[in-house]
């Protein structure tokens, strides 16, 4: 129960009639299903959704779902009135007329959590189940399983079951976190010689929400240490170590800040570190864009930037194509990405983007074109291309990109209008790439081939329709109306969101569109298989999933936050 439509129908006197961003909603119909009894939004200023509902004897609606809104309307005295992580479970009670929120609370830990379903027993106790990615999710003393068993590095979580007694004066206290056991070291192996940069890896341990790694040139780890670093993942990369024998160890730290036992100690000898990173290349993709759209910029270093790198950026014409002042390459990373934002132009305008680092300079060209100037006619297709005379068939014109404002009027002609007749023109809707039209045929005594010609912006393409004699079969269905999917990719850099059927291919920090026939089932995913929080027309309800599938029947927008 989620809507990203500001005009979702609400009723007078409903609890919340104002659309906030992406809201959960509750709608009640009369027994005949012909009229709204009430319809209301429930949410804060960020993403909210509901996935489970149950009614109590008074007709009040109990809801569960997820929210990333810090201002979700929790009620005074609720068990948890503060958003705990990127997204929390929400539990709420709406009165029988949909006019008041009687109870609302957060539930969750320091990462992402979501409620999936809700139930109520005869005594009024409320039960909620869902998924959690939080190691510090509030499991209670004496509960069946108080240890989170997921894996943050691959976005695996745990299921949970929570019972709420709304008449109780207090809660069962959360179970105190256990002390993490000593991690098992994975690499580098003991007494090995290792090229730099070096990636240290160890096994995750239950109850650990962070880890401390120590590296020193003494097995006693006496101060000052060469490295003493805390991180939330079980991997650490570093460089610039002296080429002498070093020692390393790791321990876990729980959510209460209590540290566990140190791992075994391993030794290693770093090899000579690589030379300092220099700026290797600058790439702008695509190198030609319509004004008002964006391009993706990537800087590549010659080798891993040991301590990270801040690369300066500039544009020769910032009023037409602007870039941020800098882009950052992560420690031991090779690439930094940024977005080039362009403005509408009346004529094609060349712009030079420049990247600079430690005296090295690289440039890349970008051409900003007027809207629609770069769009060309690619093809006209007849399907089926052979048809018995007297029966219609379908044809489609396709453009190289989205049609400009006002649409693209494509002229059509037939080499033999007495056998094959078509409209004089067809208009591809603004922002879409294709449009269908109907081809009408007459009966013939011999097989006749007819050329269909489509022309746009001085470019002509052709297709052949073959009309055969014989009894006409049932007419084919009319051509499908195409609709446009707009996808925006945010979050982890260097990733690409793709679609099945093919059409969408959008890298992080960019927005792209593709056309699909209305009624097409579209599946979205990250090409590398990473998890994503989906929102918009295809929503994962604030939970990380690898794919998102929906049927597109009208122009739609989806945002993919890559994890």
mmCIF file of C-alpha atoms in Angstrom, residues 54-62 93 96 120-124:
data_model
loop_
_atom_site.group_PDB
_atom_site.id
_atom_site.type_symbol
_atom_site.label_atom_id
_atom_site.label_comp_id
_atom_site.label_asym_id
_atom_site.label_seq_id
_atom_site.Cartn_x
_atom_site.Cartn_y
_atom_site.Cartn_z
ATOM 1 C CA UNK A 54 -5.726 -6.435 10.065
ATOM 2 C CA UNK A 55 -8.972 -5.128 11.590
ATOM 3 C CA UNK A 56 -9.962 -5.243 15.256
ATOM 4 C CA UNK A 57 -13.595 -5.663 16.466
ATOM 5 C CA UNK A 58 -14.090 -1.883 16.511
ATOM 6 C CA UNK A 59 -13.188 -1.632 12.823
ATOM 7 C CA UNK A 60 -9.865 0.042 13.517
ATOM 8 C CA UNK A 61 -7.186 -0.835 10.955
ATOM 9 C CA UNK A 62 -3.835 -2.104 12.259
ATOM 10 C CA UNK A 93 -3.601 1.885 14.253
ATOM 11 C CA UNK A 96 -12.684 3.064 11.986
ATOM 12 C CA UNK A 120 -4.174 -9.750 16.097
ATOM 13 C CA UNK A 121 -5.228 -12.336 18.675
ATOM 14 C CA UNK A 122 -8.553 -12.333 20.643
ATOM 15 C CA UNK A 123 -6.846 -10.593 23.592
ATOM 16 C CA UNK A 124 -5.848 -7.619 21.462
#
